[in-house]
JSON list of C-alpha atoms in Angstrom, two decimals:
[
{"chain": "A", "resi": 9, "resn": "MET", "atom": "CA", "xyz": [-41.65, 4.65, -43.01]},
{"chain": "A", "resi": 10, "resn": "THR", "atom": "CA", "xyz": [-43.13, 7.90, -43.61]},
{"chain": "A", "resi": 11, "resn": "LYS", "atom": "CA", "xyz": [-46.45, 8.43, -41.12]},
{"chain": "A", "resi": 12, "resn": "LEU", "atom": "CA", "xyz": [-49.95, 8.93, -42.29]},
{"chain": "A", "resi": 13, "resn": "SER", "atom": "CA", "xyz": [-51.81, 11.29, -40.07]},
{"chain": "A", "resi": 14, "resn": "VAL", "atom": "CA", "xyz": [-55.58, 11.86, -41.67]},
{"chain": "A", "resi": 15, "resn": "ASN", "atom": "CA", "xyz": [-56.71, 15.05, -41.16]},
{"chain": "A", "resi": 16, "resn": "ILE", "atom": "CA", "xyz": [-60.41, 14.72, -40.17]},
{"chain": "A", "resi": 17, "resn": "ASN", "atom": "CA", "xyz": [-62.09, 18.40, -41.18]},
{"chain": "A", "resi": 18, "resn": "LYS", "atom": "CA", "xyz": [-64.01, 16.99, -43.99]},
{"chain": "A", "resi": 19, "resn": "ILE", "atom": "CA", "xyz": [-65.70, 14.62, -41.78]},
{"chain": "A", "resi": 20, "resn": "ALA", "atom": "CA", "xyz": [-66.93, 17.17, -39.46]},
{"chain": "A", "resi": 21, "resn": "THR", "atom": "CA", "xyz": [-67.86, 19.43, -42.68]},
{"chain": "A", "resi": 22, "resn": "LEU", "atom": "CA", "xyz": [-70.08, 16.62, -43.50]},
{"chain": "A", "resi": 23, "resn": "ARG", "atom": "CA", "xyz": [-71.51, 16.29, -39.92]},
{"chain": "A", "resi": 24, "resn": "ASN", "atom": "CA", "xyz": [-72.29, 20.04, -39.33]},
{"chain": "A", "resi": 25, "resn": "ALA", "atom": "CA", "xyz": [-74.36, 20.06, -42.93]},
{"chain": "A", "resi": 26, "resn": "ARG", "atom": "CA", "xyz": [-76.97, 18.69, -41.24]},
{"chain": "A", "resi": 27, "resn": "GLY", "atom": "CA", "xyz": [-76.71, 19.94, -37.73]},
{"chain": "A", "resi": 28, "resn": "GLY", "atom": "CA", "xyz": [-76.49, 16.24, -36.17]},
{"chain": "A", "resi": 29, "resn": "ASN", "atom": "CA", "xyz": [-73.88, 13.81, -35.27]},
{"chain": "A", "resi": 30, "resn": "VAL", "atom": "CA", "xyz": [-73.97, 11.69, -38.61]},
{"chain": "A", "resi": 31, "resn": "PRO", "atom": "CA", "xyz": [-71.21, 11.23, -39.41]},
{"chain": "A", "resi": 32, "resn": "ASN", "atom": "CA", "xyz": [-69.83, 10.31, -35.90]},
{"chain": "A", "resi": 33, "resn": "LEU", "atom": "CA", "xyz": [-66.67, 12.34, -35.89]},
{"chain": "A", "resi": 34, "resn": "LEU", "atom": "CA", "xyz": [-65.31, 10.51, -33.03]},
{"chain": "A", "resi": 35, "resn": "GLN", "atom": "CA", "xyz": [-66.07, 7.13, -34.33]},
{"chain": "A", "resi": 36, "resn": "VAL", "atom": "CA", "xyz": [-64.63, 7.83, -37.87]},
{"chain": "A", "resi": 37, "resn": "ALA", "atom": "CA", "xyz": [-61.32, 8.93, -35.58]},
{"chain": "A", "resi": 38, "resn": "ALA", "atom": "CA", "xyz": [-61.17, 5.50, -34.28]},
{"chain": "A", "resi": 39, "resn": "ASP", "atom": "CA", "xyz": [-61.88, 3.57, -37.30]},
{"chain": "A", "resi": 40, "resn": "ILE", "atom": "CA", "xyz": [-59.51, 5.63, -38.88]},
{"chain": "A", "resi": 41, "resn": "GLN", "atom": "CA", "xyz": [-56.63, 4.47, -36.38]},
{"chain": "A", "resi": 42, "resn": "LYS", "atom": "CA", "xyz": [-58.03, 0.93, -36.81]},
{"chain": "A", "resi": 43, "resn": "TYR", "atom": "CA", "xyz": [-57.45, 0.83, -40.24]},
{"chain": "A", "resi": 44, "resn": "GLY", "atom": "CA", "xyz": [-53.76, 1.41, -39.53]},
{"chain": "A", "resi": 45, "resn": "ALA", "atom": "CA", "xyz": [-53.22, 5.46, -39.73]},
{"chain": "A", "resi": 46, "resn": "ASN", "atom": "CA", "xyz": [-50.38, 6.63, -37.74]},
{"chain": "A", "resi": 47, "resn": "GLY", "atom": "CA", "xyz": [-52.26, 9.82, -36.43]},
{"chain": "A", "resi": 48, "resn": "ILE", "atom": "CA", "xyz": [-55.26, 12.09, -36.69]},
{"chain": "A", "resi": 49, "resn": "THR", "atom": "CA", "xyz": [-55.08, 15.70, -37.41]},
{"chain": "A", "resi": 50, "resn": "ILE", "atom": "CA", "xyz": [-57.80, 18.49, -36.94]},
{"chain": "A", "resi": 51, "resn": "HIS", "atom": "CA", "xyz": [-57.57, 22.26, -38.26]},
{"chain": "A", "resi": 52, "resn": "PRO", "atom": "CA", "xyz": [-59.89, 24.26, -35.89]},
{"chain": "A", "resi": 53, "resn": "ARG", "atom": "CA", "xyz": [-60.74, 27.69, -37.05]},
{"chain": "A", "resi": 54, "resn": "PRO", "atom": "CA", "xyz": [-62.17, 30.49, -35.15]},
{"chain": "A", "resi": 55, "resn": "ASP", "atom": "CA", "xyz": [-65.59, 30.42, -36.85]},
{"chain": "A", "resi": 56, "resn": "GLU", "atom": "CA", "xyz": [-65.40, 26.54, -36.15]},
{"chain": "A", "resi": 57, "resn": "ARG", "atom": "CA", "xyz": [-67.09, 25.76, -39.62]},
{"chain": "A", "resi": 58, "resn": "HIS", "atom": "CA", "xyz": [-65.78, 22.43, -39.45]},
{"chain": "A", "resi": 59, "resn": "ILE", "atom": "CA", "xyz": [-63.89, 21.17, -36.35]},
{"chain": "A", "resi": 60, "resn": "ARG", "atom": "CA", "xyz": [-65.28, 22.43, -33.12]},
{"chain": "A", "resi": 61, "resn": "TYR", "atom": "CA", "xyz": [-63.20, 23.41, -30.28]},
{"chain": "A", "resi": 62, "resn": "GLN", "atom": "CA", "xyz": [-65.36, 20.94, -28.23]},
{"chain": "A", "resi": 63, "resn": "ASP", "atom": "CA", "xyz": [-64.12, 18.30, -30.92]},
{"chain": "A", "resi": 64, "resn": "ALA", "atom": "CA", "xyz": [-60.62, 18.71, -29.72]},
{"chain": "A", "resi": 65, "resn": "ARG", "atom": "CA", "xyz": [-61.30, 17.87, -26.42]},
{"chain": "A", "resi": 66, "resn": "ASP", "atom": "CA", "xyz": [-63.87, 15.23, -27.26]},
{"chain": "A", "resi": 67, "resn": "LEU", "atom": "CA", "xyz": [-61.02, 13.47, -29.32]},
{"chain": "A", "resi": 68, "resn": "LYS", "atom": "CA", "xyz": [-58.15, 13.54, -26.82]},
{"chain": "A", "resi": 69, "resn": "PRO", "atom": "CA", "xyz": [-59.25, 10.15, -25.16]},
{"chain": "A", "resi": 70, "resn": "ILE", "atom": "CA", "xyz": [-60.34, 8.64, -28.30]},
{"chain": "A", "resi": 71, "resn": "VAL", "atom": "CA", "xyz": [-56.93, 9.48, -30.31]},
{"chain": "A", "resi": 72, "resn": "TYR", "atom": "CA", "xyz": [-54.49, 6.84, -29.24]},
{"chain": "A", "resi": 73, "resn": "THR", "atom": "CA", "xyz": [-52.03, 7.50, -31.97]},
{"chain": "A", "resi": 74, "resn": "GLU", "atom": "CA", "xyz": [-50.25, 10.78, -32.75]},
{"chain": "A", "resi": 75, "resn": "PHE", "atom": "CA", "xyz": [-52.64, 13.79, -32.39]},
{"chain": "A", "resi": 76, "resn": "ASN", "atom": "CA", "xyz": [-51.75, 16.72, -34.11]},
{"chain": "A", "resi": 77, "resn": "ILE", "atom": "CA", "xyz": [-53.72, 20.09, -33.89]},
{"chain": "A", "resi": 78, "resn": "GLU", "atom": "CA", "xyz": [-53.14, 22.95, -36.65]},
{"chain": "A", "resi": 79, "resn": "GLY", "atom": "CA", "xyz": [-53.92, 26.50, -36.48]},
{"chain": "A", "resi": 80, "resn": "ASN", "atom": "CA", "xyz": [-53.29, 30.21, -36.24]},
{"chain": "A", "resi": 81, "resn": "PRO", "atom": "CA", "xyz": [-51.66, 30.23, -32.53]},
{"chain": "A", "resi": 82, "resn": "GLN", "atom": "CA", "xyz": [-54.19, 33.10, -31.37]},
{"chain": "A", "resi": 83, "resn": "HIS", "atom": "CA", "xyz": [-55.24, 33.06, -27.78]},
{"chain": "A", "resi": 84, "resn": "ASN", "atom": "CA", "xyz": [-57.92, 30.64, -28.00]},
{"chain": "A", "resi": 85, "resn": "PHE", "atom": "CA", "xyz": [-55.99, 28.28, -30.04]},
{"chain": "A", "resi": 86, "resn": "ILE", "atom": "CA", "xyz": [-53.22, 28.39, -27.92]},
{"chain": "A", "resi": 87, "resn": "ASP", "atom": "CA", "xyz": [-55.63, 27.66, -24.77]},
{"chain": "A", "resi": 88, "resn": "LEU", "atom": "CA", "xyz": [-56.85, 24.81, -26.66]},
{"chain": "A", "resi": 89, "resn": "VAL", "atom": "CA", "xyz": [-53.70, 23.18, -27.26]},
{"chain": "A", "resi": 90, "resn": "LEU", "atom": "CA", "xyz": [-52.38, 23.78, -23.90]},
{"chain": "A", "resi": 91, "resn": "GLU", "atom": "CA", "xyz": [-55.72, 22.15, -22.43]},
{"chain": "A", "resi": 92, "resn": "CYS", "atom": "CA", "xyz": [-55.79, 18.88, -24.72]},
{"chain": "A", "resi": 93, "resn": "GLN", "atom": "CA", "xyz": [-51.79, 18.32, -24.73]},
{"chain": "A", "resi": 94, "resn": "PRO", "atom": "CA", "xyz": [-51.95, 16.76, -28.41]},
{"chain": "A", "resi": 95, "resn": "THR", "atom": "CA", "xyz": [-48.40, 15.06, -29.69]},
{"chain": "A", "resi": 96, "resn": "GLN", "atom": "CA", "xyz": [-47.66, 17.87, -31.80]},
{"chain": "A", "resi": 97, "resn": "VAL", "atom": "CA", "xyz": [-49.15, 21.56, -32.56]},
{"chain": "A", "resi": 98, "resn": "THR", "atom": "CA", "xyz": [-48.96, 22.93, -36.48]},
{"chain": "A", "resi": 99, "resn": "LEU", "atom": "CA", "xyz": [-48.46, 26.39, -36.62]},
{"chain": "A", "resi": 100, "resn": "VAL", "atom": "CA", "xyz": [-50.32, 27.53, -39.72]},
{"chain": "A", "resi": 101, "resn": "PRO", "atom": "CA", "xyz": [-51.03, 31.54, -40.37]},
{"chain": "A", "resi": 102, "resn": "ASP", "atom": "CA", "xyz": [-54.43, 31.56, -41.60]},
{"chain": "A", "resi": 103, "resn": "ALA", "atom": "CA", "xyz": [-56.33, 34.42, -42.34]},
{"chain": "A", "resi": 104, "resn": "ILE", "atom": "CA", "xyz": [-59.43, 35.07, -40.65]},
{"chain": "A", "resi": 105, "resn": "GLY", "atom": "CA", "xyz": [-62.18, 33.58, -43.26]},
{"chain": "A", "resi": 106, "resn": "ALA", "atom": "CA", "xyz": [-59.92, 31.89, -45.19]},
{"chain": "A", "resi": 107, "resn": "ILE", "atom": "CA", "xyz": [-61.53, 28.84, -47.06]},
{"chain": "A", "resi": 108, "resn": "THR", "atom": "CA", "xyz": [-58.01, 26.91, -46.61]},
{"chain": "A", "resi": 109, "resn": "SER", "atom": "CA", "xyz": [-54.33, 27.59, -45.64]},
{"chain": "A", "resi": 110, "resn": "SER", "atom": "CA", "xyz": [-52.86, 29.67, -48.70]},
{"chain": "A", "resi": 111, "resn": "ALA", "atom": "CA", "xyz": [-48.97, 30.02, -47.50]},
{"chain": "A", "resi": 112, "resn": "GLY", "atom": "CA", "xyz": [-46.80, 29.13, -45.56]},
{"chain": "A", "resi": 113, "resn": "TRP", "atom": "CA", "xyz": [-45.10, 31.45, -42.35]},
{"chain": "A", "resi": 114, "resn": "ASP", "atom": "CA", "xyz": [-42.48, 34.02, -43.11]},
{"chain": "A", "resi": 115, "resn": "THR", "atom": "CA", "xyz": [-40.56, 32.96, -40.45]},
{"chain": "A", "resi": 116, "resn": "VAL", "atom": "CA", "xyz": [-37.87, 36.01, -40.51]},
{"chain": "A", "resi": 117, "resn": "LYS", "atom": "CA", "xyz": [-40.65, 38.73, -40.33]},
{"chain": "A", "resi": 118, "resn": "ASN", "atom": "CA", "xyz": [-42.55, 36.80, -37.62]},
{"chain": "A", "resi": 119, "resn": "GLN", "atom": "CA", "xyz": [-39.28, 35.21, -35.81]},
{"chain": "A", "resi": 120, "resn": "VAL", "atom": "CA", "xyz": [-40.09, 36.86, -32.14]},
{"chain": "A", "resi": 121, "resn": "TYR", "atom": "CA", "xyz": [-43.58, 35.70, -32.26]},
{"chain": "A", "resi": 122, "resn": "LEU", "atom": "CA", "xyz": [-43.15, 32.32, -33.26]},
{"chain": "A", "resi": 123, "resn": "THR", "atom": "CA", "xyz": [-39.88, 31.97, -30.91]},
{"chain": "A", "resi": 124, "resn": "GLU", "atom": "CA", "xyz": [-42.33, 32.80, -27.93]},
{"chain": "A", "resi": 125, "resn": "VAL", "atom": "CA", "xyz": [-45.07, 30.00, -29.04]},
{"chain": "A", "resi": 126, "resn": "VAL", "atom": "CA", "xyz": [-43.11, 27.52, -30.00]},
{"chain": "A", "resi": 127, "resn": "ALA", "atom": "CA", "xyz": [-41.35, 28.26, -26.38]},
{"chain": "A", "resi": 128, "resn": "GLU", "atom": "CA", "xyz": [-44.51, 28.07, -24.55]},
{"chain": "A", "resi": 129, "resn": "PHE", "atom": "CA", "xyz": [-45.62, 24.83, -26.42]},
{"chain": "A", "resi": 130, "resn": "LYS", "atom": "CA", "xyz": [-42.38, 23.03, -25.91]},
{"chain": "A", "resi": 131, "resn": "ARG", "atom": "CA", "xyz": [-42.18, 24.03, -22.27]},
{"chain": "A", "resi": 132, "resn": "ASN", "atom": "CA", "xyz": [-45.74, 21.98, -21.96]},
{"chain": "A", "resi": 133, "resn": "GLY", "atom": "CA", "xyz": [-43.95, 18.96, -23.41]},
{"chain": "A", "resi": 134, "resn": "ILE", "atom": "CA", "xyz": [-45.72, 19.63, -26.81]},
{"chain": "A", "resi": 135, "resn": "ARG", "atom": "CA", "xyz": [-43.86, 19.11, -30.21]},
{"chain": "A", "resi": 136, "resn": "THR", "atom": "CA", "xyz": [-43.81, 21.84, -32.62]},
{"chain": "A", "resi": 137, "resn": "SER", "atom": "CA", "xyz": [-44.12, 22.41, -36.36]},
{"chain": "A", "resi": 138, "resn": "ILE", "atom": "CA", "xyz": [-44.26, 25.37, -38.37]},
{"chain": "A", "resi": 139, "resn": "PHE", "atom": "CA", "xyz": [-46.15, 25.67, -41.93]},
{"chain": "A", "resi": 140, "resn": "VAL", "atom": "CA", "xyz": [-43.55, 26.85, -44.33]},
{"chain": "A", "resi": 141, "resn": "ASP", "atom": "CA", "xyz": [-43.18, 27.28, -47.95]},
{"chain": "A", "resi": 142, "resn": "PRO", "atom": "CA", "xyz": [-40.29, 25.30, -49.85]},
{"chain": "A", "resi": 143, "resn": "VAL", "atom": "CA", "xyz": [-38.06, 28.78, -49.49]},
{"chain": "A", "resi": 144, "resn": "LEU", "atom": "CA", "xyz": [-34.32, 28.05, -47.97]},
{"chain": "A", "resi": 145, "resn": "GLU", "atom": "CA", "xyz": [-34.64, 31.39, -45.92]},
{"chain": "A", "resi": 146, "resn": "MET", "atom": "CA", "xyz": [-38.06, 30.49, -44.31]},
{"chain": "A", "resi": 147, "resn": "ILE", "atom": "CA", "xyz": [-36.47, 27.05, -43.50]},
{"chain": "A", "resi": 148, "resn": "GLU", "atom": "CA", "xyz": [-33.46, 29.01, -41.98]},
{"chain": "A", "resi": 149, "resn": "GLY", "atom": "CA", "xyz": [-35.56, 31.18, -39.99]},
{"chain": "A", "resi": 150, "resn": "ALA", "atom": "CA", "xyz": [-37.88, 28.08, -38.89]},
{"chain": "A", "resi": 151, "resn": "LYS", "atom": "CA", "xyz": [-34.68, 26.62, -37.23]},
{"chain": "A", "resi": 152, "resn": "LYS", "atom": "CA", "xyz": [-33.93, 30.13, -35.28]},
{"chain": "A", "resi": 153, "resn": "THR", "atom": "CA", "xyz": [-37.52, 29.84, -33.78]},
{"chain": "A", "resi": 154, "resn": "GLY", "atom": "CA", "xyz": [-36.67, 26.34, -31.88]},
{"chain": "A", "resi": 155, "resn": "THR", "atom": "CA", "xyz": [-39.22, 24.57, -33.71]},
{"chain": "A", "resi": 156, "resn": "ASP", "atom": "CA", "xyz": [-38.72, 20.66, -33.62]},
{"chain": "A", "resi": 157, "resn": "ARG", "atom": "CA", "xyz": [-40.08, 20.38, -37.19]},
{"chain": "A", "resi": 158, "resn": "ILE", "atom": "CA", "xyz": [-41.54, 22.28, -40.27]},
{"chain": "A", "resi": 159, "resn": "GLU", "atom": "CA", "xyz": [-44.29, 21.29, -42.39]},
{"chain": "A", "resi": 160, "resn": "LEU", "atom": "CA", "xyz": [-43.79, 21.68, -45.91]},
{"chain": "A", "resi": 161, "resn": "TYR", "atom": "CA", "xyz": [-46.76, 23.38, -47.56]},
{"chain": "A", "resi": 162, "resn": "THR", "atom": "CA", "xyz": [-47.27, 21.30, -50.63]},
{"chain": "A", "resi": 163, "resn": "GLU", "atom": "CA", "xyz": [-49.98, 22.81, -53.01]},
{"chain": "A", "resi": 164, "resn": "ALA", "atom": "CA", "xyz": [-47.33, 24.39, -55.53]},
{"chain": "A", "resi": 165, "resn": "PHE", "atom": "CA", "xyz": [-46.01, 20.85, -55.84]},
{"chain": "A", "resi": 166, "resn": "ALA", "atom": "CA", "xyz": [-49.44, 19.34, -56.26]},
{"chain": "A", "resi": 167, "resn": "HIS", "atom": "CA", "xyz": [-50.75, 21.67, -58.74]},
{"chain": "A", "resi": 168, "resn": "GLN", "atom": "CA", "xyz": [-47.49, 21.47, -61.11]},
{"chain": "A", "resi": 169, "resn": "PHE", "atom": "CA", "xyz": [-47.41, 17.78, -60.83]},
{"chain": "A", "resi": 170, "resn": "GLY", "atom": "CA", "xyz": [-51.10, 17.53, -61.94]},
{"chain": "A", "resi": 171, "resn": "LEU", "atom": "CA", "xyz": [-49.56, 19.18, -65.32]},
{"chain": "A", "resi": 172, "resn": "GLY", "atom": "CA", "xyz": [-46.97, 16.94, -65.64]},
{"chain": "A", "resi": 173, "resn": "ASN", "atom": "CA", "xyz": [-44.29, 19.23, -64.45]},
{"chain": "A", "resi": 174, "resn": "LEU", "atom": "CA", "xyz": [-42.13, 16.65, -62.36]},
{"chain": "A", "resi": 175, "resn": "LYS", "atom": "CA", "xyz": [-39.26, 19.38, -61.70]},
{"chain": "A", "resi": 176, "resn": "ALA", "atom": "CA", "xyz": [-41.90, 21.22, -59.35]},
{"chain": "A", "resi": 177, "resn": "ILE", "atom": "CA", "xyz": [-40.43, 18.95, -56.41]},
{"chain": "A", "resi": 178, "resn": "GLU", "atom": "CA", "xyz": [-36.83, 20.75, -56.89]},
{"chain": "A", "resi": 179, "resn": "PRO", "atom": "CA", "xyz": [-37.56, 23.28, -54.30]},
{"chain": "A", "resi": 180, "resn": "TYR", "atom": "CA", "xyz": [-39.02, 20.75, -52.01]},
{"chain": "A", "resi": 181, "resn": "THR", "atom": "CA", "xyz": [-36.11, 18.62, -52.36]},
{"chain": "A", "resi": 182, "resn": "LYS", "atom": "CA", "xyz": [-33.52, 21.38, -51.63]},
{"chain": "A", "resi": 183, "resn": "ALA", "atom": "CA", "xyz": [-35.71, 22.63, -48.59]},
{"chain": "A", "resi": 184, "resn": "SER", "atom": "CA", "xyz": [-35.74, 19.04, -47.16]},
{"chain": "A", "resi": 185, "resn": "ILE", "atom": "CA", "xyz": [-31.99, 18.72, -47.42]},
{"chain": "A", "resi": 186, "resn": "LEU", "atom": "CA", "xyz": [-31.62, 22.20, -45.67]},
{"chain": "A", "resi": 187, "resn": "ALA", "atom": "CA", "xyz": [-33.91, 21.07, -42.96]},
{"chain": "A", "resi": 188, "resn": "ASN", "atom": "CA", "xyz": [-32.16, 17.73, -42.54]},
{"chain": "A", "resi": 189, "resn": "ASP", "atom": "CA", "xyz": [-28.80, 19.35, -42.42]},
{"chain": "A", "resi": 190, "resn": "LEU", "atom": "CA", "xyz": [-30.01, 22.31, -39.67]},
{"chain": "A", "resi": 191, "resn": "GLY", "atom": "CA", "xyz": [-31.77, 18.96, -37.46]},
{"chain": "A", "resi": 192, "resn": "LEU", "atom": "CA", "xyz": [-35.14, 19.84, -38.38]},
{"chain": "A", "resi": 193, "resn": "GLY", "atom": "CA", "xyz": [-37.80, 16.83, -39.04]},
{"chain": "A", "resi": 194, "resn": "ILE", "atom": "CA", "xyz": [-39.78, 17.45, -41.94]},
{"chain": "A", "resi": 195, "resn": "ASN", "atom": "CA", "xyz": [-43.90, 17.01, -42.41]},
{"chain": "A", "resi": 196, "resn": "ALA", "atom": "CA", "xyz": [-45.85, 17.75, -45.39]},
{"chain": "A", "resi": 197, "resn": "GLY", "atom": "CA", "xyz": [-49.11, 18.30, -46.56]},
{"chain": "A", "resi": 198, "resn": "HIS", "atom": "CA", "xyz": [-51.95, 20.27, -48.57]},
{"chain": "A", "resi": 199, "resn": "ASP", "atom": "CA", "xyz": [-53.18, 18.65, -51.65]},
{"chain": "A", "resi": 200, "resn": "LEU", "atom": "CA", "xyz": [-51.24, 15.43, -51.39]},
{"chain": "A", "resi": 201, "resn": "SER", "atom": "CA", "xyz": [-53.12, 12.59, -52.97]},
{"chain": "A", "resi": 202, "resn": "LEU", "atom": "CA", "xyz": [-52.79, 8.88, -53.98]},
{"chain": "A", "resi": 203, "resn": "GLU", "atom": "CA", "xyz": [-51.77, 10.04, -57.30]},
{"chain": "A", "resi": 204, "resn": "ASN", "atom": "CA", "xyz": [-48.72, 12.47, -56.30]},
{"chain": "A", "resi": 205, "resn": "ILE", "atom": "CA", "xyz": [-48.06, 10.99, -52.60]},
{"chain": "A", "resi": 206, "resn": "LYS", "atom": "CA", "xyz": [-45.14, 8.30, -53.79]},
{"chain": "A", "resi": 207, "resn": "PHE", "atom": "CA", "xyz": [-43.51, 10.56, -55.91]},
{"chain": "A", "resi": 208, "resn": "PHE", "atom": "CA", "xyz": [-43.48, 13.30, -53.29]},
{"chain": "A", "resi": 209, "resn": "LYS", "atom": "CA", "xyz": [-42.27, 10.80, -50.43]},
{"chain": "A", "resi": 210, "resn": "ASP", "atom": "CA", "xyz": [-39.49, 9.14, -53.04]},
{"chain": "A", "resi": 211, "resn": "ASN", "atom": "CA", "xyz": [-37.74, 12.64, -53.35]},
{"chain": "A", "resi": 212, "resn": "ILE", "atom": "CA", "xyz": [-38.00, 14.20, -49.76]},
{"chain": "A", "resi": 213, "resn": "PRO", "atom": "CA", "xyz": [-35.32, 12.60, -47.71]},
{"chain": "A", "resi": 214, "resn": "ASN", "atom": "CA", "xyz": [-36.10, 11.39, -44.22]},
{"chain": "A", "resi": 215, "resn": "LEU", "atom": "CA", "xyz": [-39.95, 12.59, -44.58]},
{"chain": "A", "resi": 216, "resn": "LEU", "atom": "CA", "xyz": [-41.49, 12.15, -41.13]},
{"chain": "A", "resi": 217, "resn": "GLU", "atom": "CA", "xyz": [-45.00, 12.68, -41.61]},
{"chain": "A", "resi": 218, "resn": "VAL", "atom": "CA", "xyz": [-47.76, 13.48, -43.97]},
{"chain": "A", "resi": 219, "resn": "SER", "atom": "CA", "xyz": [-50.89, 15.18, -43.08]},
{"chain": "A", "resi": 220, "resn": "ILE", "atom": "CA", "xyz": [-53.92, 14.33, -45.69]},
{"chain": "A", "resi": 221, "resn": "GLY", "atom": "CA", "xyz": [-57.41, 15.20, -45.45]},
{"chain": "A", "resi": 222, "resn": "HIS", "atom": "CA", "xyz": [-59.20, 16.56, -48.53]},
{"chain": "A", "resi": 223, "resn": "ALA", "atom": "CA", "xyz": [-58.00, 14.09, -51.21]},
{"chain": "A", "resi": 224, "resn": "LEU", "atom": "CA", "xyz": [-57.94, 11.15, -48.70]},
{"chain": "A", "resi": 225, "resn": "ILE", "atom": "CA", "xyz": [-61.82, 11.58, -47.87]},
{"chain": "A", "resi": 226, "resn": "ALA", "atom": "CA", "xyz": [-62.83, 12.66, -51.60]},
{"chain": "A", "resi": 227, "resn": "GLU", "atom": "CA", "xyz": [-61.11, 9.33, -52.75]},
{"chain": "A", "resi": 228, "resn": "ALA", "atom": "CA", "xyz": [-62.57, 7.24, -49.83]},
{"chain": "A", "resi": 229, "resn": "LEU", "atom": "CA", "xyz": [-66.37, 8.24, -51.31]},
{"chain": "A", "resi": 230, "resn": "TYR", "atom": "CA", "xyz": [-65.17, 5.84, -54.37]},
{"chain": "A", "resi": 231, "resn": "LEU", "atom": "CA", "xyz": [-62.78, 3.26, -52.73]},
{"chain": "A", "resi": 232, "resn": "GLY", "atom": "CA", "xyz": [-63.81, 3.13, -49.20]},
{"chain": "A", "resi": 233, "resn": "LEU", "atom": "CA", "xyz": [-61.83, 4.49, -46.23]},
{"chain": "A", "resi": 234, "resn": "ASP", "atom": "CA", "xyz": [-60.43, 1.51, -44.78]},
{"chain": "A", "resi": 235, "resn": "ASN", "atom": "CA", "xyz": [-59.06, 0.57, -48.58]},
{"chain": "A", "resi": 236, "resn": "VAL", "atom": "CA", "xyz": [-57.75, 4.38, -49.15]},
{"chain": "A", "resi": 237, "resn": "VAL", "atom": "CA", "xyz": [-56.17, 4.56, -45.87]},
{"chain": "A", "resi": 238, "resn": "ASN", "atom": "CA", "xyz": [-54.25, 1.57, -46.58]},
{"chain": "A", "resi": 239, "resn": "MET", "atom": "CA", "xyz": [-53.23, 2.58, -50.18]},
{"chain": "A", "resi": 240, "resn": "TYR", "atom": "CA", "xyz": [-51.62, 5.63, -48.66]},
{"chain": "A", "resi": 241, "resn": "LEU", "atom": "CA", "xyz": [-49.60, 3.38, -46.34]},
{"chain": "A", "resi": 242, "resn": "GLN", "atom": "CA", "xyz": [-48.29, 1.29, -49.07]},
{"chain": "A", "resi": 243, "resn": "LYS", "atom": "CA", "xyz": [-47.22, 4.19, -51.02]},
{"chain": "A", "resi": 244, "resn": "LEU", "atom": "CA", "xyz": [-45.68, 5.48, -47.91]},
{"chain": "A", "resi": 245, "resn": "LYS", "atom": "CA", "xyz": [-43.53, 2.51, -47.45]}
]
């Protein structure tokens, strides 16, 4: 079964909107795990507009499933990850001030830098994943960094799937076949939803994990958080 890691950034956004502690981020993380999710993902950004660096520290004793911290590996982020010792760190090339992630790494141009960062995390026993577009050259470049996994950036697939273009899955299937051949684990995330998750999973061989936040939390407004987590788990079987 493909694992479901729930990104709780949107819970932090809602909390921060009022300046208090409602909803309680730690309680939501505990509840999501109780409902059956296989992991918790956070993506702190330098401006801390949703997840704060202190949230990562506070979540460490709460997350008993897989703890995944995403972000651009700048100095403060690297220090935070080494302090928190999550199960996995996902390297994402966020631009300063970006609303959300918009592209994967160029693993060829950034190969030396990524190799150094990956090595530092792996020396500390932290599994590494690199956020990439479904481009074969980028998959090959990721392999050369020594990373354990890649995370396929799925926005393009999700957009085209919503338009009825099922062939949009093809670059992702080819990328996953190559990743499997190279011995890379495969994660995926960005704009995956209840509408498209089963089709995506069924066409990606050996998909290990998906990280889903925005869609899952939006769907939970109508259907309830416990219910939605378990609807995803059913589709990921």
